[in-house]
Each structure stands twice: as structure tokens, then as C-alpha cells.
Amino acid sequence: MSLLVKGGTVVGPTGIRVADVLVEGEKIVAVLDPSFSPTITVDEVLDASGKYVIPGGIDAHTHMELPFGGTAASDTFDTGTRAAAYGGTTTIIDFAVQRTGEVVQDGLAAWHAKADGECHIDYAFHMILGGVDADALKAMDQLVTDEGITSFKLFMAYPGVFYSDDGQILRAMQTARENGAMIMMHAENGIAIDVLVQQALQRGETDPIYHGITRPAALEAEATNRAIALAEVAQDCPLYIVHLSASQALEHVAAARDKGRNVFAETCPQYLYLTLEDQLGAPGFEGAKWVCSTPLRSGKEPHRENLWRGLRTNDLAMVSTDHCPFCMKDQKELGIGDFSKIPNGIGGVEHRVDLIYQGVVDGQLSLARWVETIATTPARMFGMYPKKGIIAPGSDADIVLYDPSARTRISVETHHMNMDHSAWEGYEIAGKVDTVLSRGTVIVAGDQYYGRAGHGQFVQRGLSDYLV
Ligand code: DUC
Ligand code: ZN
Ligand code: ZN
């Protein structure tokens, strides 16, 4: 089966130009000057005139079906990857979990069992290490060598759940420095946060907004700085800070990068647009919709402006969602009367490509940087480039036709995630995902969905392109 994506504006790391994209089977085979195309015979032509032709989005931070906070994230691999496809994301990297006391490989096998045959788009895994011990350190080597899993998430937060102490973190970093893996860090000082949470509850401060107030920016910054120091001691082990939300944490990342360190960070759409006061502080229990960690930050401080600037300057490498959806009913409601029992997470896998495109419309990012932050850099950061993340001969034909003249209005009434609310209700985007191809197959065309569970394949990843 051959297909020509014709007349669109191809956006990528080598420039922005009108070009035709020739697809054979699952691969891109040529990016052609339009004057060549009339000589080519194909089975199907997709008219892309007036549209941007971009590599399919890569969301490098999702939590489908994650058991967490006394419940489980409400999107399955089936519903979550279908929603992602609608939103122009054609690859996710989800977090497989090793719980404390569990064999790492067993945790991985459990995640494969959840995802196998269920995904509408391609998928890969990072591994959460919930118990760093001698066996887990050995398992890191095995996962890098044999399983295509080259990044490991550790938590400085959540004592008693996923928490690693500094000694465990250092050992994992030393192992990663040897085998080339990336250490991903949830950087919040969870021991201090737990004290603040207990004190708040004793004062009767139980509303959702206290989730944010008890996780101050200073404790994200402190943990970020500590992680950077530990990585330095581990011979500059590659370190990637996840869901960075606070300016003060960004300053530590920027300072380390200025010194040439192997330090990277992502942020998420929620931290670029939403605030502690407006969302987490919504009346009654409403704010529970936006309980996530790291938390939304105060709109009275310049966090959002600084995060957009960080994306421009590459101190923030990319944007992921930390998609971890919970319904209000029976899930977020677990925390009525006690914010610390609200399951942490926001669902957004469907909206990342649009929300960051709105940054282009608002003058925050260039068109090229949009594509870098949502597709190309995630592919390079996590060892999938150039299979993914670029429109180029030899790459998978994961292609999005994006229509800058159409609009998207986000609502629970129209989204495809398995959630009973939207964290983005009423948001309007001046652009729209028009057509989505996954490995050469059209899975979204306008409002029509042609994808299927089981189309998505597991991607074995290599080491990061950014390793020194
Ligand atoms: N933060 C969240 O908000 N949800 C899942 C895990 C995490 O670190
Ligand atoms: Zn986290
Ligand atoms: Zn997460």
C-alpha cells in the first residue's frame, strides 16, 4: 500500500517547507519537492494543503491503569491510547512499576500483560523502581540490554509507597552511569511534605487547595538540587527531572545545564496554563480535579512565564502530560474531607499536541520548537530516533496533518479519555488535529476513527541520543 501526503507544510528539525511525503507500507520512503510528485503513482493521496505535516506526537510520560492512591488510573491502555490518537499522539511511553518487595522483571511482565494487544498506537515503557536493592540494580542492566527499557524513574516523594532514600538513589545512578540508562526523578522532598500534610490536617485544612500549599515550590527546588548533586557524584549520570512545575526548580536545572551537565527536564501543559488559585482553589471539592504532584503553582508568581521561557531556551527539553486520570465519582471523591486521600493525577494525553500548539499561536514558541517539544526531542531523549519523531525517509509513517485554520474546544462531552470531567473544560485552541497516521495506517480522519486495539506495537528503545 502506497500513500502520498500531498501539498502540506512539513515541519521538522531540518526546516519548514512545502513538501509531499511518500509512504510505502509502514514507512516514509521519501520527502519530495512537489514538482516530483506528478510522476509518482500511488494507491491513495491525502490532500494536506493548508495543513502542517508533523511527526506523530510522543507523550513520554503516561500512567495507564496505574494502581495509585487506593484506586487505579481510569484509562486502560485501550481507552488511553485511543484518546491519545485522537489528539495526534502516536507513541506513548508508559511507566511499568516495580513495587517495594517485588521482582523488577515481574513488574515489567505485569505491564506487558496489561498493554499487549490493547494499544491503538505504539508504546514503550520506562520502569519505576519502588525498591532499589541489589537485585533491582542487576535488573536495571538486564532491562537495558534485553528489554529495550533504558530509563528508570525514582521518587524522592511518597514515603512508604515509591520513595527511595538518597543512598538508594545514588546506587541506581551509579548503575545508570555504567549502563547508559537515564534516571528520571520525581523531585519533591516527600519526608518534609508529609510533615506539612499532617500539620495542615491537624489544623482542619482539608480542602484540595491544601494539597498544593503543603507541597511548596521550595521542596521541589530542594529535591531537584539534591538530585542534581547526587547525579554529579555518580560521575554525571544522565538525569531527567519529570513534571517540573516551579521556577526555583528550573533555576537549578538551568544552572546545571550551563555547566554542561547531563541534566534534562520536562514540564506538562497543566503547569503552563493552570494555577493553584484558579483550579486547585476552585470552590468546594471542585479543586480535586487538579490534584496532581508536583502541584499546580501560584499564578501570583511567574512560574508559567518561566516555564514557557525554559521551553524556548531548551532548559526544559520537552512537554509530556503525566497523564494519570481519575474520575471524580468514586475516585477523587475518596479525598472528600481529607485532601491527602485524593488520588494524584490529571488526564490530558488527548490534548498535549493542541495545548502546546496554542503556545505557538500565543507567541510563546516557534512552529519548529512546537514539533521538537512534542515529538522530536522525546524520540531523541528516550532512544527512539529516527524511527520516531521526524518526517524523513526510513522513519515510521507516524504522521499528523494539523489544521491551523480549524478550532478545538475541549470538553468532557467530546473528549475520548475515560474520565467524568475534563481538567481543560472550555479551553479553546486555534488549531486542530485533522488526520493521524500510525505506521502508515490512517487511524483518525476528521471526526472518523479507524484505529483499533492491537494495532500499536511495543517499541524497544535504545539509549538517549543526548548521552555524553
Ligand atoms: N504524580 C501524579 O500526579 N500522579 C501520578 C504519579 C505522580 O508522580
Ligand atoms: Zn511523578
Ligand atoms: Zn507521573
Tab-separated table of C-alpha atoms and ligand atoms in Angstrom:
chain	number	residue	atom	x	y	z
A	1	MET	CA	0.000	0.000	0.000
A	2	SER	CA	1.449	3.380	-1.007
A	3	LEU	CA	0.185	6.770	0.011
A	4	LEU	CA	1.134	10.364	-0.789
A	5	VAL	CA	0.559	13.145	1.739
A	6	LYS	CA	0.362	15.977	-0.720
A	7	GLY	CA	0.841	19.730	-0.570
A	8	GLY	CA	1.295	20.194	3.174
A	9	THR	CA	3.882	22.199	5.070
A	10	VAL	CA	6.295	19.703	6.579
A	11	VAL	CA	7.716	20.853	9.915
A	12	GLY	CA	10.804	19.245	11.391
A	13	PRO	CA	14.360	19.669	12.608
A	14	THR	CA	15.656	20.252	9.082
A	15	GLY	CA	13.291	23.104	8.360
A	16	ILE	CA	9.778	24.079	7.352
A	17	ARG	CA	8.794	23.677	3.716
A	18	VAL	CA	6.002	22.637	1.420
A	19	ALA	CA	6.691	19.020	0.504
A	20	ASP	CA	4.971	15.764	-0.357
A	21	VAL	CA	5.517	12.749	1.854
A	22	LEU	CA	5.590	9.335	0.216
A	23	VAL	CA	4.647	6.379	2.399
A	24	GLU	CA	5.133	2.710	1.481
A	25	GLY	CA	3.611	0.275	3.930
A	26	GLU	CA	4.576	1.378	7.435
A	27	LYS	CA	7.477	3.654	6.475
A	28	ILE	CA	8.135	7.053	4.998
A	29	VAL	CA	10.212	6.468	1.880
A	30	ALA	CA	10.629	9.999	0.525
A	31	VAL	CA	10.011	13.656	1.271
A	32	LEU	CA	9.620	15.205	-2.152
A	33	ASP	CA	9.623	18.598	-3.727
A	34	PRO	CA	6.011	18.858	-5.026
A	35	SER	CA	7.277	19.176	-8.615
A	36	PHE	CA	8.354	15.489	-8.487
A	37	SER	CA	5.049	14.082	-7.299
A	38	PRO	CA	3.087	14.073	-10.594
A	39	THR	CA	5.455	11.369	-11.837
A	40	ILE	CA	4.539	9.031	-8.973
A	41	THR	CA	1.672	6.540	-8.930
A	42	VAL	CA	0.221	5.720	-5.525
A	43	ASP	CA	-2.754	3.847	-4.089
A	44	GLU	CA	-4.041	6.820	-2.119
A	45	VAL	CA	-3.495	10.574	-1.934
A	46	LEU	CA	-4.156	12.628	1.201
A	47	ASP	CA	-4.622	16.306	0.477
A	48	ALA	CA	-2.629	18.219	3.101
A	49	SER	CA	-2.806	21.675	1.522
A	50	GLY	CA	-3.164	24.384	4.156
A	51	LYS	CA	-2.088	21.934	6.872
A	52	TYR	CA	1.072	21.320	8.821
A	53	VAL	CA	2.526	17.854	8.341
A	54	ILE	CA	4.301	16.888	11.542
A	55	PRO	CA	5.692	13.721	13.099
A	56	GLY	CA	3.185	11.971	15.357
A	57	GLY	CA	3.313	13.220	18.921
A	58	ILE	CA	5.264	11.262	21.513
A	59	ASP	CA	3.995	11.505	25.065
A	60	ALA	CA	6.894	10.270	27.190
A	61	HIS	CA	5.007	10.268	30.490
A	62	THR	CA	1.738	8.377	30.915
A	63	HIS	CA	0.222	6.157	33.593
A	64	MET	CA	-2.429	3.913	32.085
A	65	GLU	CA	-4.168	1.688	34.666
A	66	LEU	CA	-1.718	2.746	37.389
A	67	PRO	CA	-2.810	1.434	40.796
A	68	PHE	CA	-2.393	4.531	42.956
A	69	GLY	CA	-3.977	6.296	45.924
A	70	GLY	CA	-6.282	3.400	46.782
A	71	THR	CA	-7.684	3.137	43.257
A	72	ALA	CA	-6.352	2.867	39.692
A	73	ALA	CA	-5.955	5.385	36.870
A	74	SER	CA	-9.192	5.263	34.906
A	75	ASP	CA	-7.792	4.922	31.378
A	76	THR	CA	-6.857	1.449	30.241
A	77	PHE	CA	-4.239	1.002	27.531
A	78	ASP	CA	-7.194	0.642	25.168
A	79	THR	CA	-9.094	3.810	26.095
A	80	GLY	CA	-5.998	5.897	26.811
A	81	THR	CA	-4.150	5.158	23.591
A	82	ARG	CA	-7.321	5.690	21.558
A	83	ALA	CA	-7.732	9.118	23.171
A	84	ALA	CA	-4.054	9.841	22.510
A	85	ALA	CA	-4.555	9.006	18.830
A	86	TYR	CA	-7.460	11.429	18.556
A	87	GLY	CA	-5.130	14.103	19.890
A	88	GLY	CA	-2.293	13.460	17.445
A	89	THR	CA	-0.091	11.367	19.709
A	90	THR	CA	1.140	8.192	18.028
A	91	THR	CA	3.543	6.874	20.681
A	92	ILE	CA	3.368	6.832	24.457
A	93	ILE	CA	5.997	5.831	26.970
A	94	ASP	CA	4.165	4.465	29.986
A	95	PHE	CA	5.656	3.652	33.383
A	96	ALA	CA	5.856	-0.023	34.304
A	97	VAL	CA	6.010	-0.392	38.076
A	98	GLN	CA	8.164	-2.397	40.459
A	99	ARG	CA	6.528	-2.146	43.872
A	100	THR	CA	8.646	-2.418	47.006
A	101	GLY	CA	9.490	-6.093	47.555
A	102	GLU	CA	8.547	-7.088	44.010
A	103	VAL	CA	10.974	-8.519	41.428
A	104	VAL	CA	11.574	-5.845	38.772
A	105	GLN	CA	11.044	-8.282	35.904
A	106	ASP	CA	7.708	-9.382	37.405
A	107	GLY	CA	6.539	-5.772	37.472
A	108	LEU	CA	7.574	-5.411	33.861
A	109	ALA	CA	5.795	-8.626	32.855
A	110	ALA	CA	2.621	-7.364	34.522
A	111	TRP	CA	2.793	-4.150	32.478
A	112	HIS	CA	3.319	-6.048	29.243
A	113	ALA	CA	0.287	-8.154	30.111
A	114	LYS	CA	-1.857	-5.031	30.573
A	115	ALA	CA	-0.736	-3.405	27.317
A	116	ASP	CA	-0.300	-6.361	24.981
A	117	GLY	CA	-2.959	-6.370	22.270
A	118	GLU	CA	-4.726	-3.338	23.755
A	119	CYS	CA	-2.902	-0.341	22.311
A	120	HIS	CA	-4.094	1.705	19.343
A	121	ILE	CA	-0.706	3.377	18.910
A	122	ASP	CA	2.880	2.317	19.527
A	123	TYR	CA	4.096	2.213	23.100
A	124	ALA	CA	7.227	1.803	25.143
A	125	PHE	CA	7.947	1.585	28.852
A	126	HIS	CA	10.093	3.289	31.446
A	127	MET	CA	10.479	1.335	34.692
A	128	ILE	CA	9.568	2.764	38.094
A	129	LEU	CA	11.869	1.342	40.747
A	130	GLY	CA	9.955	1.229	44.023
A	131	GLY	CA	12.617	-0.776	45.836
A	132	VAL	CA	16.243	-0.198	44.908
A	133	ASP	CA	18.237	-3.162	46.217
A	134	ALA	CA	20.992	-5.415	44.824
A	135	ASP	CA	18.516	-7.397	42.686
A	136	ALA	CA	16.916	-4.257	41.312
A	137	LEU	CA	20.323	-2.873	40.350
A	138	LYS	CA	21.106	-6.086	38.447
A	139	ALA	CA	17.696	-5.912	36.818
A	140	MET	CA	18.486	-2.427	35.506
A	141	ASP	CA	21.333	-3.891	33.453
A	142	GLN	CA	19.125	-6.682	32.155
A	143	LEU	CA	16.320	-4.323	31.140
A	144	VAL	CA	18.735	-2.070	29.257
A	145	THR	CA	20.433	-4.974	27.487
A	146	ASP	CA	17.491	-7.259	26.719
A	147	GLU	CA	14.178	-5.471	27.134
A	148	GLY	CA	14.589	-2.101	25.405
A	149	ILE	CA	13.932	-0.277	28.658
A	150	THR	CA	16.577	2.375	29.133
A	151	SER	CA	15.099	4.778	31.680
A	152	PHE	CA	14.217	4.310	35.344
A	153	LYS	CA	12.032	6.547	37.475
A	154	LEU	CA	12.806	7.094	41.144
A	155	PHE	CA	10.765	9.029	43.684
A	156	MET	CA	12.021	11.455	46.302
A	157	ALA	CA	8.332	11.796	47.259
A	158	TYR	CA	5.667	9.354	48.524
A	159	PRO	CA	7.416	7.812	51.583
A	160	GLY	CA	6.140	4.281	52.131
A	161	VAL	CA	4.914	3.948	48.538
A	162	PHE	CA	7.544	4.566	45.840
A	163	TYR	CA	10.092	6.550	47.891
A	164	SER	CA	13.843	5.966	47.526
A	165	ASP	CA	16.320	7.406	50.016
A	166	ASP	CA	19.476	9.214	48.908
A	167	GLY	CA	21.624	6.090	49.246
A	168	GLN	CA	19.281	4.094	47.006
A	169	ILE	CA	19.178	6.946	44.521
A	170	LEU	CA	22.961	7.184	44.420
A	171	ARG	CA	23.332	3.440	43.813
A	172	ALA	CA	20.781	3.493	40.988
A	173	MET	CA	22.541	6.493	39.460
A	174	GLN	CA	25.921	4.759	39.636
A	175	THR	CA	24.405	1.763	37.849
A	176	ALA	CA	22.849	4.003	35.216
A	177	ARG	CA	26.138	5.798	34.646
A	178	GLU	CA	27.641	2.381	33.825
A	179	ASN	CA	24.904	1.025	31.580
A	180	GLY	CA	23.886	4.296	29.884
A	181	ALA	CA	20.345	4.471	31.218
A	182	MET	CA	18.545	7.693	32.104
A	183	ILE	CA	17.449	8.280	35.700
A	184	MET	CA	14.087	10.046	35.782
A	185	MET	CA	13.340	11.808	39.032
A	186	HIS	CA	10.155	12.772	40.798
A	187	ALA	CA	11.855	15.606	42.667
A	188	GLU	CA	9.891	16.637	45.744
A	189	ASN	CA	11.057	16.274	49.343
A	190	GLY	CA	8.413	13.764	50.408
A	191	ILE	CA	9.579	13.455	54.024
A	192	ALA	CA	9.143	17.186	54.659
A	193	ILE	CA	5.885	17.261	52.650
A	194	ASP	CA	4.390	14.536	54.842
A	195	VAL	CA	5.067	16.678	57.933
A	196	LEU	CA	3.348	19.679	56.331
A	197	VAL	CA	0.389	17.500	55.317
A	198	GLN	CA	-0.088	16.173	58.854
A	199	GLN	CA	0.148	19.687	60.312
A	200	ALA	CA	-2.403	21.041	57.829
A	201	LEU	CA	-4.864	18.241	58.553
A	202	GLN	CA	-4.482	18.830	62.324
A	203	ARG	CA	-5.442	22.465	61.720
A	204	GLY	CA	-8.555	21.296	59.895
A	205	GLU	CA	-7.240	22.388	56.492
A	206	THR	CA	-8.786	19.618	54.420
A	207	ASP	CA	-9.754	21.243	51.074
A	208	PRO	CA	-8.000	20.335	47.811
A	209	ILE	CA	-6.036	23.601	47.730
A	210	TYR	CA	-4.014	22.410	50.742
A	211	HIS	CA	-2.576	19.690	48.527
A	212	GLY	CA	-0.697	22.475	46.735
A	213	ILE	CA	0.055	24.552	49.820
A	214	THR	CA	1.682	21.583	51.570
A	215	ARG	CA	3.934	20.880	48.564
A	216	PRO	CA	5.753	24.242	48.329
A	217	ALA	CA	7.997	25.173	45.448
A	218	ALA	CA	10.968	25.252	47.840
A	219	LEU	CA	10.623	21.492	48.395
A	220	GLU	CA	10.554	20.811	44.660
A	221	ALA	CA	13.613	23.039	44.244
A	222	GLU	CA	15.457	21.390	47.138
A	223	ALA	CA	14.850	17.894	45.792
A	224	THR	CA	15.773	18.934	42.252
A	225	ASN	CA	19.038	20.403	43.513
A	226	ARG	CA	19.748	17.288	45.596
A	227	ALA	CA	19.082	15.003	42.623
A	228	ILE	CA	21.455	17.084	40.502
A	229	ALA	CA	24.133	16.843	43.221
A	230	LEU	CA	23.695	13.079	43.573
A	231	ALA	CA	23.960	12.663	39.792
A	232	GLU	CA	27.162	14.700	39.840
A	233	VAL	CA	28.618	12.371	42.484
A	234	ALA	CA	27.596	9.456	40.239
A	235	GLN	CA	30.004	10.755	37.568
A	236	ASP	CA	27.362	12.919	35.862
A	237	CYS	CA	24.801	10.170	35.469
A	238	PRO	CA	22.139	11.310	32.955
A	239	LEU	CA	19.290	12.826	34.955
A	240	TYR	CA	15.833	13.804	33.718
A	241	ILE	CA	13.528	15.735	36.052
A	242	VAL	CA	9.896	14.829	35.422
A	243	HIS	CA	6.874	17.146	35.661
A	244	LEU	CA	8.873	20.229	36.645
A	245	SER	CA	6.471	22.934	37.810
A	246	ALA	CA	8.353	25.531	39.891
A	247	SER	CA	10.625	28.364	38.713
A	248	GLN	CA	13.032	27.641	41.558
A	249	ALA	CA	13.492	24.043	40.365
A	250	LEU	CA	14.016	25.277	36.813
A	251	GLU	CA	16.798	27.567	38.035
A	252	HIS	CA	18.700	24.540	39.357
A	253	VAL	CA	18.243	22.681	36.077
A	254	ALA	CA	19.363	25.713	34.068
A	255	ALA	CA	22.448	26.191	36.263
A	256	ALA	CA	23.442	22.524	35.847
A	257	ARG	CA	22.926	22.714	32.086
A	258	ASP	CA	25.002	25.882	31.914
A	259	LYS	CA	27.827	23.850	33.425
A	260	GLY	CA	27.401	21.279	30.660
A	261	ARG	CA	25.857	18.639	32.893
A	262	ASN	CA	23.745	15.711	31.642
A	263	VAL	CA	20.633	17.223	33.225
A	264	PHE	CA	17.300	17.456	31.395
A	265	ALA	CA	13.734	18.271	32.359
A	266	GLU	CA	10.178	18.128	31.095
A	267	THR	CA	7.159	20.150	32.030
A	268	CYS	CA	3.469	19.425	31.410
A	269	PRO	CA	0.621	21.503	29.920
A	270	GLN	CA	-1.078	21.870	33.305
A	271	TYR	CA	1.877	23.841	34.674
A	272	LEU	CA	1.979	26.094	31.612
A	273	TYR	CA	-1.662	27.160	31.862
A	274	LEU	CA	-3.337	26.330	35.188
A	275	THR	CA	-2.805	27.721	38.692
A	276	LEU	CA	-3.110	26.881	42.360
A	277	GLU	CA	-5.639	29.656	42.924
A	278	ASP	CA	-7.874	29.260	39.858
A	279	GLN	CA	-8.067	25.473	39.599
A	280	LEU	CA	-6.865	23.797	42.817
A	281	GLY	CA	-8.620	26.547	44.768
A	282	ALA	CA	-11.956	26.138	42.956
A	283	PRO	CA	-14.987	26.222	45.293
A	284	GLY	CA	-15.934	23.207	47.401
A	285	PHE	CA	-14.377	19.925	46.324
A	286	GLU	CA	-14.055	21.004	42.655
A	287	GLY	CA	-10.307	21.597	43.043
A	288	ALA	CA	-9.795	17.834	43.401
A	289	LYS	CA	-9.860	17.611	39.593
A	290	TRP	CA	-6.461	19.319	39.579
A	291	VAL	CA	-4.773	17.477	42.442
A	292	CYS	CA	-1.542	16.207	40.963
A	293	SER	CA	2.112	16.079	42.037
A	294	THR	CA	4.083	18.164	41.564
A	295	PRO	CA	1.174	20.541	42.206
A	296	LEU	CA	-0.114	23.489	40.207
A	297	ARG	CA	1.795	26.602	41.258
A	298	SER	CA	0.614	30.068	42.301
A	299	GLY	CA	-0.460	32.380	39.494
A	300	LYS	CA	0.837	35.271	41.599
A	301	GLU	CA	4.381	34.087	40.931
A	302	PRO	CA	5.926	33.909	37.438
A	303	HIS	CA	6.100	30.108	37.166
A	304	ARG	CA	4.164	29.860	33.915
A	305	GLU	CA	6.138	32.586	32.159
A	306	ASN	CA	9.387	30.998	33.299
A	307	LEU	CA	8.335	27.546	32.099
A	308	TRP	CA	7.468	28.855	28.625
A	309	ARG	CA	10.839	30.624	28.566
A	310	GLY	CA	12.532	27.398	29.680
A	311	LEU	CA	10.925	25.601	26.732
A	312	ARG	CA	12.246	28.257	24.370
A	313	THR	CA	15.782	28.072	25.757
A	314	ASN	CA	15.837	24.244	25.982
A	315	ASP	CA	16.350	24.293	29.759
A	316	LEU	CA	13.067	22.420	29.501
A	317	ALA	CA	13.607	19.866	26.773
A	318	MET	CA	10.046	18.805	26.101
A	319	VAL	CA	6.421	18.513	27.172
A	320	SER	CA	4.770	15.337	28.456
A	321	THR	CA	1.377	15.031	30.115
A	322	ASP	CA	1.895	12.847	33.213
A	323	HIS	CA	-1.486	11.509	32.099
A	324	CYS	CA	-2.907	9.889	35.237
A	325	PRO	CA	-6.687	10.235	35.063
A	326	PHE	CA	-9.132	9.653	37.890
A	327	CYS	CA	-12.888	10.206	37.789
A	328	MET	CA	-14.474	12.471	40.381
A	329	LYS	CA	-17.033	9.807	41.203
A	330	ASP	CA	-15.669	7.082	43.476
A	331	GLN	CA	-12.045	8.111	42.801
A	332	LYS	CA	-11.223	11.775	43.534
A	333	GLU	CA	-14.149	11.592	45.991
A	334	LEU	CA	-12.027	9.331	48.202
A	335	GLY	CA	-10.494	12.581	49.458
A	336	ILE	CA	-13.633	14.458	50.500
A	337	GLY	CA	-12.741	15.853	53.925
A	338	ASP	CA	-9.042	14.939	53.586
A	339	PHE	CA	-7.076	16.274	50.604
A	340	SER	CA	-4.265	13.781	51.235
A	341	LYS	CA	-6.592	10.948	50.191
A	342	ILE	CA	-7.390	12.462	46.775
A	343	PRO	CA	-5.684	10.286	44.139
A	344	ASN	CA	-2.980	12.399	42.492
A	345	GLY	CA	-3.303	12.865	38.762
A	346	ILE	CA	-4.676	14.808	35.798
A	347	GLY	CA	-5.731	13.290	32.483
A	348	GLY	CA	-4.516	15.060	29.372
A	349	VAL	CA	-2.991	12.613	26.900
A	350	GLU	CA	-5.532	13.748	24.288
A	351	HIS	CA	-4.752	17.457	24.481
A	352	ARG	CA	-0.975	17.933	24.650
A	353	VAL	CA	-0.361	18.498	20.923
A	354	ASP	CA	-3.170	21.093	20.803
A	355	LEU	CA	-2.274	22.854	24.043
A	356	ILE	CA	1.344	23.321	23.026
A	357	TYR	CA	0.276	24.463	19.558
A	358	GLN	CA	-1.694	27.174	21.352
A	359	GLY	CA	1.718	28.294	22.667
A	360	VAL	CA	2.695	28.915	19.029
A	361	VAL	CA	-0.475	30.940	18.458
A	362	ASP	CA	0.217	32.926	21.650
A	363	GLY	CA	3.779	33.721	20.573
A	364	GLN	CA	5.435	31.574	23.230
A	365	LEU	CA	7.070	29.018	20.903
A	366	SER	CA	8.078	28.819	17.265
A	367	LEU	CA	6.432	26.282	14.991
A	368	ALA	CA	9.665	24.286	14.843
A	369	ARG	CA	10.025	24.284	18.638
A	370	TRP	CA	6.439	23.014	18.974
A	371	VAL	CA	7.341	19.955	16.943
A	372	GLU	CA	10.599	19.482	18.827
A	373	THR	CA	8.968	19.620	22.246
A	374	ILE	CA	6.086	17.283	21.425
A	375	ALA	CA	7.768	14.753	19.122
A	376	THR	CA	11.390	15.064	18.046
A	377	THR	CA	13.046	15.625	21.422
A	378	PRO	CA	11.048	12.886	23.189
A	379	ALA	CA	12.217	10.472	20.474
A	380	ARG	CA	15.855	11.526	20.882
A	381	MET	CA	15.742	11.740	24.657
A	382	PHE	CA	14.417	8.208	25.003
A	383	GLY	CA	16.195	6.285	22.263
A	384	MET	CA	13.576	6.075	19.509
A	385	TYR	CA	15.067	8.446	16.936
A	386	PRO	CA	14.915	8.440	13.904
A	387	LYS	CA	12.366	5.592	13.905
A	388	LYS	CA	10.054	8.092	15.581
A	389	GLY	CA	9.951	11.873	15.926
A	390	ILE	CA	10.741	13.027	12.391
A	391	ILE	CA	9.271	13.089	8.888
A	392	ALA	CA	12.184	11.556	6.997
A	393	PRO	CA	12.885	8.578	4.698
A	394	GLY	CA	13.225	5.402	6.748
A	395	SER	CA	11.172	6.674	9.685
A	396	ASP	CA	7.894	5.114	10.756
A	397	ALA	CA	4.997	6.772	8.956
A	398	ASP	CA	3.575	8.283	12.149
A	399	ILE	CA	2.219	11.484	10.670
A	400	VAL	CA	-0.227	14.160	11.814
A	401	LEU	CA	-1.938	16.617	9.488
A	402	TYR	CA	-2.609	19.641	11.681
A	403	ASP	CA	-5.109	22.276	10.562
A	404	PRO	CA	-4.224	25.776	11.782
A	405	SER	CA	-7.449	27.224	10.397
A	406	ALA	CA	-9.765	24.974	12.455
A	407	ARG	CA	-10.500	25.204	16.167
A	408	THR	CA	-10.659	22.721	19.032
A	409	ARG	CA	-12.932	23.189	22.030
A	410	ILE	CA	-12.078	20.853	24.871
A	411	SER	CA	-14.890	19.313	26.895
A	412	VAL	CA	-15.844	16.174	28.757
A	413	GLU	CA	-18.723	15.954	26.261
A	414	THR	CA	-16.352	15.421	23.359
A	415	HIS	CA	-13.118	14.004	24.739
A	416	HIS	CA	-12.266	10.317	24.454
A	417	MET	CA	-10.453	9.734	27.735
A	418	ASN	CA	-12.217	7.593	30.319
A	419	MET	CA	-12.923	10.455	32.701
A	420	ASP	CA	-16.131	12.002	34.002
A	421	HIS	CA	-14.714	15.530	33.798
A	422	SER	CA	-12.066	17.448	31.901
A	423	ALA	CA	-9.240	19.361	33.544
A	424	TRP	CA	-9.412	21.537	30.412
A	425	GLU	CA	-13.163	22.111	30.207
A	426	GLY	CA	-13.980	25.032	27.899
A	427	TYR	CA	-10.420	25.598	26.689
A	428	GLU	CA	-10.286	26.697	23.042
A	429	ILE	CA	-7.352	26.001	20.768
A	430	ALA	CA	-6.777	27.877	17.499
A	431	GLY	CA	-5.850	24.700	15.616
A	432	LYS	CA	-6.995	21.101	15.246
A	433	VAL	CA	-5.679	17.619	14.633
A	434	ASP	CA	-7.110	16.715	11.243
A	435	THR	CA	-5.649	13.350	10.210
A	436	VAL	CA	-3.438	10.868	12.057
A	437	LEU	CA	-1.391	8.039	10.593
A	438	SER	CA	0.203	5.380	12.741
A	439	ARG	CA	2.848	3.342	10.897
A	440	GLY	CA	1.236	4.157	7.571
A	441	THR	CA	-2.357	3.438	8.597
A	442	VAL	CA	-4.869	6.287	8.770
A	443	ILE	CA	-6.369	5.966	12.249
A	444	VAL	CA	-8.065	9.371	12.520
A	445	ALA	CA	-9.555	11.377	9.631
A	446	GLY	CA	-11.660	14.350	10.651
A	447	ASP	CA	-14.188	13.067	13.150
A	448	GLN	CA	-13.889	9.484	11.929
A	449	TYR	CA	-11.891	6.914	13.869
A	450	TYR	CA	-10.359	3.963	12.014
A	451	GLY	CA	-7.879	2.714	14.622
A	452	ARG	CA	-8.110	-0.490	16.606
A	453	ALA	CA	-6.792	-2.008	19.790
A	454	GLY	CA	-3.848	-4.217	18.920
A	455	HIS	CA	-2.510	-2.048	16.092
A	456	GLY	CA	0.020	-0.500	18.488
A	457	GLN	CA	3.331	-2.298	18.851
A	458	PHE	CA	5.811	-2.335	21.721
A	459	VAL	CA	8.916	-0.296	20.874
A	460	GLN	CA	12.241	-1.474	22.255
A	461	ARG	CA	14.236	1.670	22.935
A	462	GLY	CA	17.946	2.382	22.712
A	463	LEU	CA	19.981	4.769	24.846
A	464	SER	CA	19.356	8.506	24.809
A	465	ASP	CA	20.801	10.482	21.896
A	466	TYR	CA	21.833	13.140	24.398
A	467	LEU	CA	24.254	10.931	26.320
A	468	VAL	CA	27.788	12.199	26.701
B	1	DUC	N1	2.123	12.413	40.118
B	1	DUC	C1	0.821	12.401	39.819
B	1	DUC	O1	0.174	13.456	39.861
B	1	DUC	N2	0.235	11.235	39.504
B	1	DUC	C2	0.932	10.019	39.368
B	1	DUC	C3	2.256	9.983	39.975
B	1	DUC	C4	2.876	11.301	40.172
B	1	DUC	O2	4.045	11.380	40.412
B	2	ZN	ZN	5.992	11.756	39.489
B	3	ZN	ZN	3.996	10.510	36.517
